[in-house]
XYZ file of C-alpha atoms in Angstrom:
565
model
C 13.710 -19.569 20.409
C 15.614 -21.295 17.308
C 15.115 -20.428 13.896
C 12.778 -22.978 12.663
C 10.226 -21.836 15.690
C 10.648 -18.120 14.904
C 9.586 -19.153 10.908
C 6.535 -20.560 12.317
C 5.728 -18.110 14.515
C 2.588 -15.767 13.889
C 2.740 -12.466 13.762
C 0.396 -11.702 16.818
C 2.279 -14.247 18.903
C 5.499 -12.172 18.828
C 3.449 -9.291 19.192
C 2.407 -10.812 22.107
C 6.101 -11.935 23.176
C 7.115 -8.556 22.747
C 4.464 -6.961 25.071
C 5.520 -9.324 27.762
C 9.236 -8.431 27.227
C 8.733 -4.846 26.962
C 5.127 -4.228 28.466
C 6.094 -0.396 29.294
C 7.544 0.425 26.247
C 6.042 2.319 23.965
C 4.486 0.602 21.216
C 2.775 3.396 19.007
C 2.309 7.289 19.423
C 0.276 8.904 17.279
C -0.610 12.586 17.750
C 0.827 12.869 21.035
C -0.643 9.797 22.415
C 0.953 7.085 23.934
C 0.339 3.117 23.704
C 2.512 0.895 25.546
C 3.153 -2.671 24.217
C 0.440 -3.903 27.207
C -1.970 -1.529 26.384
C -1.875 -2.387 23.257
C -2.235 -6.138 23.685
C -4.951 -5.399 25.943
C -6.954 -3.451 24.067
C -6.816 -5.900 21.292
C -7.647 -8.960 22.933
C -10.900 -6.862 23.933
C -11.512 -6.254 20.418
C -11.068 -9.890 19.582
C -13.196 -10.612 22.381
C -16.026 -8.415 20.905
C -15.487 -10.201 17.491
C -16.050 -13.348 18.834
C -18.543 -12.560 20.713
C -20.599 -10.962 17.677
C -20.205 -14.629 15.591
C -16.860 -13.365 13.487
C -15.407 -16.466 13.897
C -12.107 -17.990 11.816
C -11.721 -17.442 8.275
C -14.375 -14.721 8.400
C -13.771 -11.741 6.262
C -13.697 -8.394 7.974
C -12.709 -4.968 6.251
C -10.537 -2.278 7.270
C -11.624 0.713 5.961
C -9.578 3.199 8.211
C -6.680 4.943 7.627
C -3.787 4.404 9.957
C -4.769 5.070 13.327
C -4.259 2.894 16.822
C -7.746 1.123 15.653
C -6.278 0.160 12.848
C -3.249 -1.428 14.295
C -5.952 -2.548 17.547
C -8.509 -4.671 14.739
C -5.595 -6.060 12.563
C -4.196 -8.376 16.081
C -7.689 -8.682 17.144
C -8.520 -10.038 13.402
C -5.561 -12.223 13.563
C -5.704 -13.723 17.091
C -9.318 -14.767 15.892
C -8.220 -16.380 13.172
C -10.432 -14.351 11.046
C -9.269 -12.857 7.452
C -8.588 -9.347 6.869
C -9.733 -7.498 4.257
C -7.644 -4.113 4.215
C -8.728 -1.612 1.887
C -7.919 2.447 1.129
C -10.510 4.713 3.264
C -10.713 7.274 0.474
C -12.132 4.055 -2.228
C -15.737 4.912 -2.932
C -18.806 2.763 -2.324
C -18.796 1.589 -6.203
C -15.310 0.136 -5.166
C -15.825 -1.738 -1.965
C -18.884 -2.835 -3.068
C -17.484 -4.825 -5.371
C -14.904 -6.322 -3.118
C -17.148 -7.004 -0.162
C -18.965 -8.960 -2.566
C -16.085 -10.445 -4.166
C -14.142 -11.759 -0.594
C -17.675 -12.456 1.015
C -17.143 -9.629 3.765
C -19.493 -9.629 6.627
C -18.102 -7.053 9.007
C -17.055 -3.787 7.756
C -14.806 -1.607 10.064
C -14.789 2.157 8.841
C -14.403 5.788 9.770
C -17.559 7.669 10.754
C -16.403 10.335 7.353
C -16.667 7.157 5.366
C -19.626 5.566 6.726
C -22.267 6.915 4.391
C -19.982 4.997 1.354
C -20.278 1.641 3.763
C -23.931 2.127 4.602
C -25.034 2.531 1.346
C -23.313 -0.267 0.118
C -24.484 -2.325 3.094
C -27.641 -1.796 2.375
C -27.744 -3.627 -0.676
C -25.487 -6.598 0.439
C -25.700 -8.983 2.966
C -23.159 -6.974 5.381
C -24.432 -7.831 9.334
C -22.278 -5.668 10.776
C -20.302 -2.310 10.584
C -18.263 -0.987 13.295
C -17.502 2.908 13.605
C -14.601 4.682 14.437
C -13.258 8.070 14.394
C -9.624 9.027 14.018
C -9.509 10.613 17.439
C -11.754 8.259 19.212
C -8.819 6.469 21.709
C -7.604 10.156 21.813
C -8.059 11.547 25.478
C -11.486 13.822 26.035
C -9.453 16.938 26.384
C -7.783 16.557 22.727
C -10.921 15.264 21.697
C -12.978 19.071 22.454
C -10.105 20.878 21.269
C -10.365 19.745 18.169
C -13.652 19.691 17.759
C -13.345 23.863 19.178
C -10.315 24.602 16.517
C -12.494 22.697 13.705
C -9.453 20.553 13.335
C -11.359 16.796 12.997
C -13.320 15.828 9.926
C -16.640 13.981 11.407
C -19.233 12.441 9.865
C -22.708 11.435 10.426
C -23.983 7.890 11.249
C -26.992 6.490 11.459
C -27.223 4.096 14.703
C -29.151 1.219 13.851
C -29.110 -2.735 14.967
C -26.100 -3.505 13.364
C -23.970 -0.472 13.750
C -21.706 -0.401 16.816
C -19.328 1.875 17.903
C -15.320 0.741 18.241
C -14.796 2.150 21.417
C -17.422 0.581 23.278
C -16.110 -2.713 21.947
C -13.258 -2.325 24.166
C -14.789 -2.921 27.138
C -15.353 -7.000 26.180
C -13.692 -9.180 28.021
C -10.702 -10.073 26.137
C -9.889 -12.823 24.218
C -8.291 -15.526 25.728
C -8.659 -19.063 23.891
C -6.325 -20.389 21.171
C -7.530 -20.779 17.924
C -5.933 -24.117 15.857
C -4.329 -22.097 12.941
C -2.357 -24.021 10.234
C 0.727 -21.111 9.136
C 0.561 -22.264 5.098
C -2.979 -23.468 4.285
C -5.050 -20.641 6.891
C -5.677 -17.331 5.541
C -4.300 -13.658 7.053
C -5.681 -11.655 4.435
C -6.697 -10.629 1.397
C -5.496 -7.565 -0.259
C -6.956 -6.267 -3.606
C -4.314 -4.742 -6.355
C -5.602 -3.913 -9.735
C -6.904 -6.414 -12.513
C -6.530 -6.603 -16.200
C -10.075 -7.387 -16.610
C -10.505 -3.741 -15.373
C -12.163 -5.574 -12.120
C -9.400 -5.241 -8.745
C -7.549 -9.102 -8.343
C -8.018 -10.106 -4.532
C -4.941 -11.467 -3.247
C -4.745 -14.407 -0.494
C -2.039 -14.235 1.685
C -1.241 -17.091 4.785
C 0.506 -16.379 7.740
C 3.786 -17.728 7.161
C 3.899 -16.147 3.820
C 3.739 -12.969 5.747
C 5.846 -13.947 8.591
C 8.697 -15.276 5.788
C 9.256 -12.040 4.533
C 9.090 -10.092 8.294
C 11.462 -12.366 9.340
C 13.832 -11.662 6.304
C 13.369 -7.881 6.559
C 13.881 -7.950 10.779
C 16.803 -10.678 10.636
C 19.247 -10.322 7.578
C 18.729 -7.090 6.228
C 18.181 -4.799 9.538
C 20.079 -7.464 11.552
C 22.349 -5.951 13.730
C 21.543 -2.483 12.671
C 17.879 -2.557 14.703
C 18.012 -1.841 18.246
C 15.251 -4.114 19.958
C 13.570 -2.446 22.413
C 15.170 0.792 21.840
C 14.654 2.140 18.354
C 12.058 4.232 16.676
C 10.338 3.949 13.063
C 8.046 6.705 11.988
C 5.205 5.144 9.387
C 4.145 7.751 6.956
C 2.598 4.678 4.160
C -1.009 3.523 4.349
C -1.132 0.632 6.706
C -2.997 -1.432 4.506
C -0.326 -1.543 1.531
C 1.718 -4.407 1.878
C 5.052 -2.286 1.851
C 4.332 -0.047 5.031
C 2.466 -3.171 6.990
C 5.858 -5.356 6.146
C 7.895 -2.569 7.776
C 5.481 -1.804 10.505
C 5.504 -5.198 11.843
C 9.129 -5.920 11.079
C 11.168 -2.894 13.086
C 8.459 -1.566 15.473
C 5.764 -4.251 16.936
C 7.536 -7.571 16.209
C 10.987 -5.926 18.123
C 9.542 -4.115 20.633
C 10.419 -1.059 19.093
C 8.059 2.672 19.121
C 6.594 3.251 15.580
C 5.339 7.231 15.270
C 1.815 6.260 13.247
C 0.776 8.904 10.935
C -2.632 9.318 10.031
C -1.729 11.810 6.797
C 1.263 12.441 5.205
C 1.695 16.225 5.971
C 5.211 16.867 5.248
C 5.741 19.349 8.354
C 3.820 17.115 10.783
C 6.047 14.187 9.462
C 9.363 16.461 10.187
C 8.634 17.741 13.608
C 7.699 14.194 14.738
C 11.079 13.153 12.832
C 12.746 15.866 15.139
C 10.825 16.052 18.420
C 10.680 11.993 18.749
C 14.318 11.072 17.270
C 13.146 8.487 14.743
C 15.619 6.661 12.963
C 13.870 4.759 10.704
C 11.843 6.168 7.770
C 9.714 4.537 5.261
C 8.994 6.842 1.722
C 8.052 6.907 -1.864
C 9.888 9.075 -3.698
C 7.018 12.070 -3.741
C 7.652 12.184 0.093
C 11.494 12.663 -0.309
C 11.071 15.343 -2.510
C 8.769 16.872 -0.521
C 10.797 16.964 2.153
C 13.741 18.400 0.417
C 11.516 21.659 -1.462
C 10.619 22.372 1.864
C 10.065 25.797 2.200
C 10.690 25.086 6.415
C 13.425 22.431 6.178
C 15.977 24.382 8.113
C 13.505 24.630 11.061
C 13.796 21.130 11.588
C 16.406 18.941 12.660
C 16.503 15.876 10.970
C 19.971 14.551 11.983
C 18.300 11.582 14.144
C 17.146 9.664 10.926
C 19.704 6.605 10.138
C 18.180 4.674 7.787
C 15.548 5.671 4.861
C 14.101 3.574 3.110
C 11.784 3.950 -0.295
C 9.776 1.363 -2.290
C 6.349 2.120 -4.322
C 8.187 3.688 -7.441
C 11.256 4.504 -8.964
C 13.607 6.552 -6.982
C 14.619 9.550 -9.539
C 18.430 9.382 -9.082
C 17.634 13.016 -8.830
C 16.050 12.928 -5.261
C 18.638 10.240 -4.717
C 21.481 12.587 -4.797
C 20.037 15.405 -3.775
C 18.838 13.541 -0.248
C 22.431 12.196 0.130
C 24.280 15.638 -0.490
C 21.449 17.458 2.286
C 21.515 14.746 5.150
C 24.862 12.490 4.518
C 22.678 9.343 4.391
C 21.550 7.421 1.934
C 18.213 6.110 0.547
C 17.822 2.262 0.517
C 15.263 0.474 -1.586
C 12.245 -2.306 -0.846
C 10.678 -3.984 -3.989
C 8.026 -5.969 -3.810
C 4.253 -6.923 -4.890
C 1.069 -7.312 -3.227
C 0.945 -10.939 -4.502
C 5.122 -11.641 -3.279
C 5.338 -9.737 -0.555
C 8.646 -7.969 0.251
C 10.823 -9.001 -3.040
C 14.070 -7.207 -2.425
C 16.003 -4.578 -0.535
C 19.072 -2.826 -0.124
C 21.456 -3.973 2.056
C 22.947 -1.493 4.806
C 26.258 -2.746 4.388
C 26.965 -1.069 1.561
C 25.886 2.157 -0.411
C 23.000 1.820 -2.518
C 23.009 2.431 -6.383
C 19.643 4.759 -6.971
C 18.685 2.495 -10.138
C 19.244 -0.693 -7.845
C 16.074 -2.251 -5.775
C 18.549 -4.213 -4.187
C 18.711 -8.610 -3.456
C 16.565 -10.934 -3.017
C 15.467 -11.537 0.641
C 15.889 -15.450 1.396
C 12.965 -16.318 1.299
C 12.366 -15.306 -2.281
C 14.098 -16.525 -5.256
C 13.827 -14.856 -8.510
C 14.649 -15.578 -12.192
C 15.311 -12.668 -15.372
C 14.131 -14.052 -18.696
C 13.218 -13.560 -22.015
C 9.161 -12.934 -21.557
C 8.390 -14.299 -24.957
C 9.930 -17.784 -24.357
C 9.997 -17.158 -20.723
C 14.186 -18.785 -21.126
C 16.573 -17.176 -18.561
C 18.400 -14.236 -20.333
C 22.246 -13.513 -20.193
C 23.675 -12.206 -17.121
C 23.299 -8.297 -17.508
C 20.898 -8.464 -19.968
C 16.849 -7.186 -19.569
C 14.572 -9.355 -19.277
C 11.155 -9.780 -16.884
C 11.259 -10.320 -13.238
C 9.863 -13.832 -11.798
C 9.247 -14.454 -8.326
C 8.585 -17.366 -6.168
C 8.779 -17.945 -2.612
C 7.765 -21.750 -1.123
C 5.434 -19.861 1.940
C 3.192 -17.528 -0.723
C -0.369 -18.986 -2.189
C 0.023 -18.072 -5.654
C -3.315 -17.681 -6.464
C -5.790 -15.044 -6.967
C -9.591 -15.094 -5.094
C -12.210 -16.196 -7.284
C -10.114 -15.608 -10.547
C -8.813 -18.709 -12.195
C -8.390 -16.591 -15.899
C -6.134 -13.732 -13.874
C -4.037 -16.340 -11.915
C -3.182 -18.360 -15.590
C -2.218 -14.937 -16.733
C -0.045 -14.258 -13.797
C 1.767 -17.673 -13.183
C 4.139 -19.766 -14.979
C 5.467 -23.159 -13.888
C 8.738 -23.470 -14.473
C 10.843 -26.566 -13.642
C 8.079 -27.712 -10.946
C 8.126 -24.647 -9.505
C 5.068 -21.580 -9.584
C 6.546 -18.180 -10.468
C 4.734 -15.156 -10.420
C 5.207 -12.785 -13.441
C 6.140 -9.415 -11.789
C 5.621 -7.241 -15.093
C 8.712 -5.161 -14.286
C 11.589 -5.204 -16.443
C 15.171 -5.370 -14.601
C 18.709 -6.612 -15.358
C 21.352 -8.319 -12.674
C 24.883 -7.021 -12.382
C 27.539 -8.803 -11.151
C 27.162 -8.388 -7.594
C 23.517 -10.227 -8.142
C 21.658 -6.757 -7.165
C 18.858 -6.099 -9.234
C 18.468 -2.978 -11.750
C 15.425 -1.475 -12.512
C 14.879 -0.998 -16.099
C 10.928 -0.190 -16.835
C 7.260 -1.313 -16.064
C 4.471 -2.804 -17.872
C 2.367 -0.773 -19.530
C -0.644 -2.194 -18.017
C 0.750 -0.616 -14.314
C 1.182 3.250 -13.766
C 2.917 4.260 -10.492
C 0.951 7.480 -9.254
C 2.046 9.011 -5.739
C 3.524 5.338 -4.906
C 0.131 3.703 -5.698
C 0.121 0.792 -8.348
C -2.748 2.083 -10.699
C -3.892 -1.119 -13.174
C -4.947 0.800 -16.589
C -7.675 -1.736 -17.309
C -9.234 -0.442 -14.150
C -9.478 3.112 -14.981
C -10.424 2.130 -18.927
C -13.208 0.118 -17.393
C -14.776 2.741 -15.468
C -14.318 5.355 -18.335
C -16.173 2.969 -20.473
C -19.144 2.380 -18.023
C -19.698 5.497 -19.450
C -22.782 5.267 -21.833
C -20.662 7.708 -24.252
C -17.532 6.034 -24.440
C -16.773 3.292 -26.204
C -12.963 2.911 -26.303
C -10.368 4.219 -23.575
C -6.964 3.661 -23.283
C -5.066 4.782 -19.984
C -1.351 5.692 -19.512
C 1.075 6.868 -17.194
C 3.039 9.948 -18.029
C 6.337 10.864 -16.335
C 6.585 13.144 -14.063
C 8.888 13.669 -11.731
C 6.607 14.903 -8.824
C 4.269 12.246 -8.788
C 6.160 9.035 -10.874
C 3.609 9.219 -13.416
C 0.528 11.334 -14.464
C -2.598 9.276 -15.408
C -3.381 10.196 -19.110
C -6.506 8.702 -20.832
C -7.036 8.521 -24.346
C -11.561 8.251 -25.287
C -12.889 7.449 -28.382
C -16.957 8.613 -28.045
C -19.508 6.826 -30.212
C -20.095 9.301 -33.012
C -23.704 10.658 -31.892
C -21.808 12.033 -29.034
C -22.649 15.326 -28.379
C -21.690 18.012 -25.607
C -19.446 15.599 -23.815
C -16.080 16.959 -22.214
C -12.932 16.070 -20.162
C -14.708 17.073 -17.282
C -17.454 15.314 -17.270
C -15.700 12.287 -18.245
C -13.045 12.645 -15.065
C -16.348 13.697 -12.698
C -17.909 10.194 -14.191
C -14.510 8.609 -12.536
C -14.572 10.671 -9.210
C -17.709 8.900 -8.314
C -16.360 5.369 -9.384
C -12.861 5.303 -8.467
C -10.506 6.554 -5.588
C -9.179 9.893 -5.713
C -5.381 8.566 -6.767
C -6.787 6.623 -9.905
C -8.404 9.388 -11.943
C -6.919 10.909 -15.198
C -5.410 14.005 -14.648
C -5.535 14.291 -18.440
C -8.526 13.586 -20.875
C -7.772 13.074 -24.507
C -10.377 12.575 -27.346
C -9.663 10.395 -30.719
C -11.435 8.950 -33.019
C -9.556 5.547 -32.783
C -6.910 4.002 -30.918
C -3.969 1.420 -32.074
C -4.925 -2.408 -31.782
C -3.185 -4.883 -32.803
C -4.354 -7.376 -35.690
C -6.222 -9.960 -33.485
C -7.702 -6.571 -31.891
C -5.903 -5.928 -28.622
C -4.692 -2.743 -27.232
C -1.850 -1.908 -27.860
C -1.213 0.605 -24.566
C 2.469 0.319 -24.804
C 2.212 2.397 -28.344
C 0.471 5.124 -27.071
C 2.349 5.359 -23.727
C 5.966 5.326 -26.010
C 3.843 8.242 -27.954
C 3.281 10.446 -24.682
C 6.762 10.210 -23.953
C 8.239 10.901 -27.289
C 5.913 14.098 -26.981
C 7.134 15.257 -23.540
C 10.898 14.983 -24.633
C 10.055 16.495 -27.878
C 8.708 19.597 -26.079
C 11.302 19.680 -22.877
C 14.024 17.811 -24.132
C 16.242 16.006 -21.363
C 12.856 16.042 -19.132
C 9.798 14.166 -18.351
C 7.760 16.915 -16.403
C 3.916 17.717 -17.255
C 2.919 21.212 -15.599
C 1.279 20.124 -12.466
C -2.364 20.759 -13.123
C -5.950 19.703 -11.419
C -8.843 17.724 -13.473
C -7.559 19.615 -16.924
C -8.796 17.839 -19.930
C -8.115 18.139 -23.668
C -12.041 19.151 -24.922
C -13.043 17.455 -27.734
């Protein structure tokens, strides 16, 4: 197959080349279990089978609301072979938050865990959702796993109502598979959409094509692992969510799309992760810089042996140069870098030919081409010099769903061509890597996630108390940042407290996006036409933190504390 066919090839058609090439090799194991690249194909052509047979027909919007598990990996191909349009989404988001993007993407099938079916019911109940399919995360598990976990009280369950439209994943799987081609255009049909944070305080929906996604794979699998992957041979162990953009692009580039065994973890229990390292021999790993440091303050490090693991790679934050050395003087490897968006794609990554700077995210893939200017005048700035990322690629939509006022935000044209305003600050040496310099105020990086502030002030000031909130990210070394709010309460306020504030955002807002910290004033900083001005107040936290530790940016690790009022 030459080039220009392998840039227009889908993703589920070299999934599908690869389970002919290597139809006994193992595709993914996850806890113990094995699924060979025919297995796998089979049991998601019977999936798409079932979709199709239920009316989910293309450019239909189904969401994932699993974690990683085979079923997630099972419904993605099936979703894609249909020609359908996934809808991936974090199974701990509550039903305030994926109500809002069913309704927002026009979701009619909703795909979720029984734990996390009451959120989806209730939420289906009040829009037009005809179907929800229920799995469990040991459902494809054999029986005899199944009762022993069940015995040991070792698998979360959950109830579920069994009604009309509620069906059960695994009985799905005995459709008839799928076998008819769908007419799917690579640039103008949709893959997915994805939903990153908004500075509306409503999540943006991002489309996404399917050579967009394929232009990046095809980067990551081709120049940058290149002759380092082994097809057929290696094995990746995937620790990130499936449905972040980072861990799918890596998923699909070194384990399904070259015939290689990926070691799917549902959680990221450090221990778990290290003995599958060990027992399995991975050699590719996949991190944010909370999991390499928990990894190396181990308590049981020793116990394991590690010494398979080649190449590590970490995107989702800023690598402390800390964990960087400390990770090279304890294994004798390296940690590369990814960079990227949800709206780009894979942006940049270190190359494996040479050693990796920590404060470097690395080149631009080929596929992407991207310009460091002045984000006033939006003018290139001088080589070495700061200035904001832009990013354009000629396979990415560069739009957002529904959102005309975000995508003018988030989009310049520049010389005829459609750039997309990263809001990270960098600087390119002479080599042409990239440097990371800082972040937008408007983003906090918590545990690898991309928080958007304006969400999190939004939900605070749902609150019939509150009426101004600004949200910051804090350093900390542990996490990336701490999620700080600042609340102003309307002045008849009485009896309200940090902890009722942060409660208020349990029930709105995933687990990852509440404050850790609650601060009350009675105003905060605007600017003279009366915007926010978050960058003050986050340059104020971290004056504070140096002022009290001076030389570092750790908060005391703490749970739900607040600053009472």
């Amino acid at each position: 197959m030459d080039k220009n066919d392998l840039q227009n090839e889908l993703i589920f058609t070299r999934f599908d080349r690869m389970s002919e090439r290597y139809p006994d090799r193992t595709a993914l194991l996850y806890l113990g279990e094995r699924f060979t690249f025919a297995r796998l194909r089979e049991l998601s052509d019977r999936f798409a089978g079932a979709l199709d047979g239920m009316g989910v027909g293309k450019g239909d919007k189904v969401m994932l609301y699993i974690p990683n598990c085979p079923q997630w990996v099972i419904a993605f191909l099936a979703i894609q072979k249909i020609g359908a349009v996934m809808v991936p989404v974090s199974p701990i988001y509550t039903s305030h938050e994926i109500a809002y993007m069913i309704e927002d993407a026009g979701v009619e099938t909703v795909i979720c865990l029984d734990t996390n079916y009451c959120y989806a019911n209730e939420v289906c109940l009040n829009i037009s959702v005809k179907r929800v399919i229920v799995t469990s995360l040991v459902e494809l598990l054999p029986s005899w796993k199944r009762y022993l976990g069940i015995l040991l009280d070792k698998i979360p369950h959950g109830r579920v109502d069994r009604q009309d439209n509620v069906y059960a994943f695994k009985a799905l799987l005995n459709h008839p598979p799928f076998r008819s081609a769908v007419d799917l255009d690579p640039c103008e049909d949709l893959a997915y959409i994805l939903y990153t944070g908004g500075t509306t305080g409503f999540p943006k929906g991002v489309p996404g094509n399917h050579i967009g996604m394929t232009s990046y794979v095809n980067d990551v699998t081709e120049d940058v692992a290149g002759g380092y992957l082994k097809e057929g041979e290696d094995v990746y162990i995937a620790v990130n969510p499936l449905f972040h953009i980072m861990a799918l692009g890596l998923f699909m580039a070194l384990g399904l799309n070259k015939g290689n065994t990926t070691l799917l973890m549902p959680v990221p229990q450090v221990d778990a992760i290290m003995e599958t390292i060990r027992r399995h021999r991975a050699r590719w790993l996949l991190g944010v810089p909370a999991l390499y440091r928990m990894i190396l303050e181990n308590d049981r490090l020793d116990c394991y042996d590690l010494s398979s693991l080649t190449y590590c790679y970490c995107g989702g934050d800023v690598l402390p140069v800390e964990v960087f050395n400390r990770w090279q003087q304890r294994f004798g490897i390296p940690i590369y870098q990814v960079y990227g968006s949800t709206e780009m794609g894979h942006v940049t990554y270190s190359r494996l030919d040479r050693t990796p700077r920590p404060t470097s995210i690395g080149l631009p893939l080929k596929s992407r081409k991207c310009k460091v200017v002045d984000p006033a005048t939006l003018e290139p700035v001088a080589a070495g010099e700061v200035g904001e990322l832009l990013v354009t690629s000629p396979y990415t939509l560069k739009t957002y769903w529904n959102k005309p006022d975000e995508t003018e935000r988030a989009y310049v044209n520049l010389n005829g061509e459609t750039y997309y305003r990263m809001s990270d600050f960098v600087r390119q040496d002479e080599s042409g890597e990239l440097v990371y310099v800082e972040r937008s105020a408007d983003i906090i990086k918590h545990k690898g996630y991309r928080v958007s502030a304006s969400e999190v002030e939004a939900a605070l000031q749902d609150h019939a108390t509150v009426i101004g909130a600004c949200v910051v990210g804090v350093p900390d070394p542990r996490v990336g940042e701490r999620i700080k709010a600042i609340v102003v309460l309307k002045e008849d306020a009485r009896g309200v407290g940090g902890a009722e504030l942060i409660n208020w955002c349990h029930e709105r807002l995933a687990t990852y996006k509440v404050p850790s910290y609650i601060e009350f004033r009675d105003m905060l900083p605007k600017s003279k036409v009366g915007k926010l001005l978050r960058r003050e107040i986050r340059d104020e936290e971290r004056r504070r933190i140096f002022r009290e530790e001076p030389g570092k940016a750790v908060l005391q690790p703490t749970s739900r504390r607040s600053v009472e009022r």
